[in-house]
Short mmCIF file of C-alpha atoms and ligand atoms in Angstrom, two decimals:
data_model
loop_
_atom_site.label_atom_id
_atom_site.label_comp_id
_atom_site.label_asym_id
_atom_site.label_seq_id
_atom_site.Cartn_x
_atom_site.Cartn_y
_atom_site.Cartn_z
CA MET A 605 -108.24 -90.80 -12.35
CA THR A 606 -104.51 -91.08 -12.90
CA TYR A 607 -103.69 -94.51 -14.24
CA LEU A 608 -100.75 -96.55 -12.88
CA HIS A 609 -99.76 -100.13 -13.74
CA LYS A 610 -100.79 -102.46 -10.88
CA ASP A 611 -100.17 -106.05 -9.81
CA ALA A 612 -102.74 -108.53 -8.49
CA SER A 613 -102.51 -107.18 -4.92
CA GLY A 614 -103.18 -103.65 -6.11
CA HIS A 615 -99.60 -102.49 -5.64
CA THR A 616 -98.19 -100.09 -8.18
CA ILE A 617 -95.66 -101.68 -10.53
CA ASP A 618 -92.52 -99.58 -10.76
CA LEU A 619 -92.75 -98.94 -14.51
CA GLU A 620 -93.64 -95.56 -15.94
CA VAL A 621 -96.88 -95.63 -17.93
CA GLY A 622 -96.02 -95.48 -21.63
CA LYS A 623 -97.97 -95.97 -24.82
CA ALA A 624 -100.19 -98.82 -25.98
CA VAL A 625 -99.16 -100.52 -29.19
CA CYS A 626 -102.06 -102.43 -30.72
CA ILE A 627 -102.43 -104.97 -33.49
CA GLY A 628 -105.58 -105.00 -35.62
CA ARG A 629 -107.13 -107.96 -37.45
CA ASN A 630 -105.24 -110.67 -35.57
CA TYR A 631 -108.09 -113.20 -35.30
CA MET A 632 -109.80 -114.59 -38.41
CA ASP A 633 -113.28 -114.69 -36.83
CA HIS A 634 -113.12 -110.93 -36.11
CA ILE A 635 -111.82 -110.13 -39.62
CA ASN A 636 -114.83 -112.03 -40.99
CA GLU A 637 -117.41 -110.34 -38.76
CA LEU A 638 -116.39 -106.87 -40.00
CA GLY A 639 -115.79 -108.01 -43.59
CA ASN A 640 -112.20 -106.74 -43.50
CA ALA A 641 -109.37 -107.96 -45.72
CA VAL A 642 -106.78 -110.30 -44.18
CA PRO A 643 -103.65 -108.19 -43.67
CA THR A 644 -100.55 -109.24 -45.57
CA SER A 645 -98.44 -107.88 -42.71
CA PRO A 646 -99.58 -106.98 -39.17
CA LEU A 647 -101.75 -103.85 -38.90
CA LEU A 648 -100.42 -101.66 -36.07
CA PHE A 649 -101.63 -98.54 -34.30
CA ILE A 650 -100.80 -96.67 -31.10
CA LYS A 651 -102.83 -95.27 -28.25
CA PRO A 652 -101.22 -92.56 -26.11
CA LYS A 653 -100.70 -92.65 -22.34
CA SER A 654 -103.88 -90.57 -21.88
CA ALA A 655 -105.91 -93.52 -23.23
CA PHE A 656 -105.26 -95.73 -20.19
CA CYS A 657 -107.63 -96.21 -17.29
CA ASP A 658 -108.20 -98.95 -14.73
CA PHE A 659 -110.40 -101.74 -16.16
CA ALA A 660 -111.49 -102.74 -12.65
CA GLU A 661 -113.08 -99.31 -12.10
CA PRO A 662 -116.18 -98.05 -13.92
CA PHE A 663 -115.00 -96.42 -17.14
CA PRO A 664 -116.64 -93.76 -19.35
CA ILE A 665 -117.41 -94.01 -23.06
CA PRO A 666 -117.78 -91.02 -25.41
CA GLN A 667 -121.31 -89.74 -26.00
CA GLN A 668 -122.90 -88.64 -29.28
CA GLN A 669 -120.14 -90.08 -31.44
CA GLY A 670 -121.92 -93.19 -32.67
CA GLU A 671 -121.29 -96.73 -31.50
CA CYS A 672 -118.45 -97.41 -29.04
CA HIS A 673 -117.47 -101.09 -29.35
CA ASN A 674 -115.88 -103.51 -26.91
CA GLU A 675 -112.73 -105.32 -28.09
CA LEU A 676 -111.43 -107.55 -25.31
CA GLU A 677 -107.76 -108.37 -25.76
CA VAL A 678 -104.89 -110.01 -23.92
CA ALA A 679 -102.59 -107.17 -22.80
CA LEU A 680 -98.84 -107.44 -22.18
CA LEU A 681 -96.85 -105.10 -19.96
CA LEU A 682 -93.23 -104.58 -21.03
CA LYS A 683 -90.34 -104.18 -18.60
CA THR A 684 -87.41 -103.66 -20.95
CA ARG A 685 -86.74 -101.78 -24.15
CA LEU A 686 -87.14 -103.58 -27.47
CA THR A 687 -85.65 -102.14 -30.64
CA LYS A 688 -85.47 -104.24 -33.79
CA ALA A 689 -85.68 -107.40 -31.71
CA SER A 690 -85.96 -110.95 -33.00
CA ALA A 691 -88.84 -113.22 -31.97
CA ASP A 692 -86.61 -115.36 -29.77
CA GLU A 693 -85.48 -112.43 -27.61
CA VAL A 694 -88.81 -110.72 -26.84
CA LEU A 695 -90.26 -112.98 -24.12
CA SER A 696 -87.73 -111.75 -21.58
CA ALA A 697 -89.01 -108.19 -22.12
CA ILE A 698 -92.52 -108.98 -20.81
CA TRP A 699 -93.28 -108.06 -17.17
CA GLY A 700 -96.69 -109.66 -17.16
CA VAL A 701 -100.03 -110.40 -18.74
CA GLY A 702 -103.49 -108.94 -18.22
CA LEU A 703 -106.64 -107.95 -20.06
CA GLY A 704 -107.50 -104.75 -21.85
CA LEU A 705 -110.31 -103.22 -23.84
CA ASP A 706 -109.39 -101.60 -27.14
CA LEU A 707 -112.47 -99.34 -27.13
CA THR A 708 -113.36 -98.26 -30.65
CA LEU A 709 -115.74 -95.62 -31.98
CA ARG A 710 -116.87 -97.90 -34.81
CA ASP A 711 -118.99 -95.44 -36.81
CA LEU A 712 -116.24 -92.83 -36.69
CA GLN A 713 -113.63 -95.45 -37.61
CA GLN A 714 -115.72 -96.47 -40.61
CA SER A 715 -115.98 -92.88 -41.86
CA LEU A 716 -112.23 -92.34 -41.31
CA LYS A 717 -111.48 -95.55 -43.23
CA GLU A 718 -113.70 -94.38 -46.11
CA LYS A 719 -111.80 -91.09 -46.28
CA GLY A 720 -108.45 -92.86 -46.02
CA GLN A 721 -107.68 -91.01 -42.79
CA PRO A 722 -105.81 -92.27 -39.69
CA TRP A 723 -107.85 -93.97 -36.95
CA GLU A 724 -106.68 -92.03 -33.90
CA ARG A 725 -109.95 -90.18 -33.32
CA ALA A 726 -111.77 -93.54 -33.23
CA LYS A 727 -109.17 -95.48 -31.25
CA ALA A 728 -107.01 -93.16 -29.14
CA PHE A 729 -109.49 -90.98 -27.25
CA ASP A 730 -109.24 -90.49 -23.49
CA TYR A 731 -109.98 -93.73 -21.55
CA SER A 732 -110.09 -95.76 -24.76
CA CYS A 733 -107.80 -98.36 -23.19
CA PRO A 734 -109.02 -99.76 -19.85
CA VAL A 735 -106.41 -102.27 -18.65
CA SER A 736 -106.47 -104.74 -15.76
CA HIS A 737 -103.76 -105.49 -13.25
CA PHE A 738 -100.90 -107.60 -14.59
CA VAL A 739 -99.92 -111.15 -13.57
CA PRO A 740 -96.14 -111.81 -13.67
CA ILE A 741 -94.96 -113.65 -16.78
CA GLU A 742 -93.33 -116.33 -14.59
CA GLN A 743 -96.84 -117.63 -13.80
CA PHE A 744 -97.55 -118.50 -17.45
CA THR A 745 -96.33 -121.59 -19.28
CA ASP A 746 -97.75 -120.90 -22.75
CA LEU A 747 -98.93 -117.45 -23.90
CA GLN A 748 -100.45 -119.06 -27.00
CA ASP A 749 -102.82 -121.16 -24.89
CA LEU A 750 -104.80 -118.53 -22.98
CA HIS A 751 -108.60 -118.47 -22.93
CA PHE A 752 -110.45 -115.22 -22.29
CA SER A 753 -114.05 -114.02 -22.38
CA LEU A 754 -116.29 -111.00 -22.02
CA ASP A 755 -119.87 -110.91 -20.70
CA ILE A 756 -122.10 -107.85 -21.02
CA ASN A 757 -125.05 -107.77 -18.61
CA GLY A 758 -124.59 -111.48 -17.99
CA VAL A 759 -124.61 -112.47 -21.66
CA ARG A 760 -121.45 -113.88 -23.26
CA ARG A 761 -120.27 -111.57 -26.03
CA GLN A 762 -116.67 -112.59 -26.73
CA THR A 763 -114.58 -115.72 -26.26
CA GLY A 764 -110.97 -115.85 -27.31
CA HIS A 765 -108.14 -118.37 -27.43
CA THR A 766 -104.66 -117.04 -28.09
CA ALA A 767 -103.82 -120.19 -30.09
CA LEU A 768 -105.97 -118.67 -32.88
CA MET A 769 -103.89 -115.51 -33.33
CA LEU A 770 -102.71 -114.94 -36.90
CA THR A 771 -99.47 -113.36 -35.62
CA SER A 772 -98.16 -114.95 -32.42
CA ILE A 773 -97.14 -112.86 -29.43
CA CYS A 774 -93.40 -113.30 -30.05
CA GLU A 775 -93.66 -112.52 -33.76
CA MET A 776 -95.88 -109.52 -32.99
CA LEU A 777 -93.48 -107.99 -30.45
CA ALA A 778 -90.56 -108.44 -32.83
CA PHE A 779 -92.52 -106.88 -35.71
CA MET A 780 -93.66 -103.97 -33.55
CA SER A 781 -90.12 -103.34 -32.33
CA HIS A 782 -89.02 -102.85 -35.93
CA ALA A 783 -91.73 -100.21 -36.43
CA PHE A 784 -91.33 -98.31 -33.12
CA THR A 785 -89.09 -98.87 -30.12
CA LEU A 786 -91.06 -100.47 -27.29
CA LEU A 787 -90.17 -99.02 -23.91
CA PRO A 788 -90.47 -100.25 -20.32
CA GLY A 789 -94.03 -99.47 -19.21
CA ASP A 790 -95.53 -99.79 -22.68
CA VAL A 791 -98.53 -102.08 -23.10
CA VAL A 792 -99.10 -104.31 -26.12
CA MET A 793 -102.70 -105.10 -27.07
CA THR A 794 -102.74 -108.39 -28.94
CA GLY A 795 -105.98 -108.18 -30.96
CA THR A 796 -109.64 -109.01 -30.52
CA PRO A 797 -111.60 -112.12 -31.41
CA LYS A 798 -115.14 -111.80 -32.79
CA GLY A 799 -118.02 -110.45 -30.73
CA VAL A 800 -117.39 -106.72 -30.97
CA GLY A 801 -120.51 -104.64 -30.44
CA PRO A 802 -121.88 -101.44 -28.95
CA LEU A 803 -121.51 -100.62 -25.25
CA GLN A 804 -124.10 -98.53 -23.41
CA VAL A 805 -123.86 -96.43 -20.27
CA GLY A 806 -124.99 -98.68 -17.41
CA ASP A 807 -123.73 -101.95 -18.95
CA ASN A 808 -122.25 -104.40 -16.46
CA ILE A 809 -119.09 -106.05 -17.71
CA ASP A 810 -117.41 -109.28 -16.61
CA ALA A 811 -114.11 -110.17 -18.20
CA SER A 812 -112.09 -113.30 -17.57
CA LEU A 813 -108.59 -114.51 -18.33
CA GLU A 814 -109.14 -118.16 -17.49
CA SER A 815 -107.17 -119.37 -14.43
CA TYR A 816 -105.66 -115.91 -13.87
CA MET A 817 -108.23 -113.16 -13.32
CA THR A 818 -111.81 -111.99 -13.44
CA ILE A 819 -112.77 -108.32 -13.70
CA SER A 820 -116.23 -106.96 -12.89
CA THR A 821 -116.89 -103.38 -13.85
CA SER A 822 -119.39 -101.13 -15.60
CA VAL A 823 -119.78 -98.39 -18.18
CA VAL A 824 -120.51 -94.90 -16.89
CA LYS A 825 -121.33 -91.55 -18.40
CA GLU A 826 -118.41 -89.43 -19.60
ZN1 ZN B 1216 -108.33 -104.15 -31.13
#
């Protein structure tokens, strides 16, 4: 299952698949549900290209590694390079907007945190970043007024509103671009609201980015 960036009609977008750059702890309600400290500056991590898979297709989760949690996030696809950019120049670098899951092996992450070790084993495993198709940026008027939600087996688990982000999309892209150059084809994961919890093989998943897309998929065995 080779992953390629796609548009709403299923056509491949002509951007090489890059890395995912993710922000952690960007919604207060999620910080509270895990009892984490509020970051004094944005918490960033990266998932490699091998983490991507198509959100619209059934995706596998790791077995026998403890709980694998959903984190539904607004995902941004970049079309131009950003290095040490300012917040007022980053919008023009976005190709489009979609949805992604920042799948997280929560038990493993907890034990890595306790040992002071990096999170990659819990966050960057194969297929840890299912992403939807992308809707062109021109179709959005305000990226800080997007509503999104996740249902598992018909029960609402997450609702998000981008107005509640601690670090806005423009500030986040600028901050990220000072830490690592963002390249065309990279995806930015903008953080999860509350409602993270374990996924099971066989779960049916419905995700929505209000007014723009709905995704129906399921969890399968690795
Ligand atoms: Zn996340």
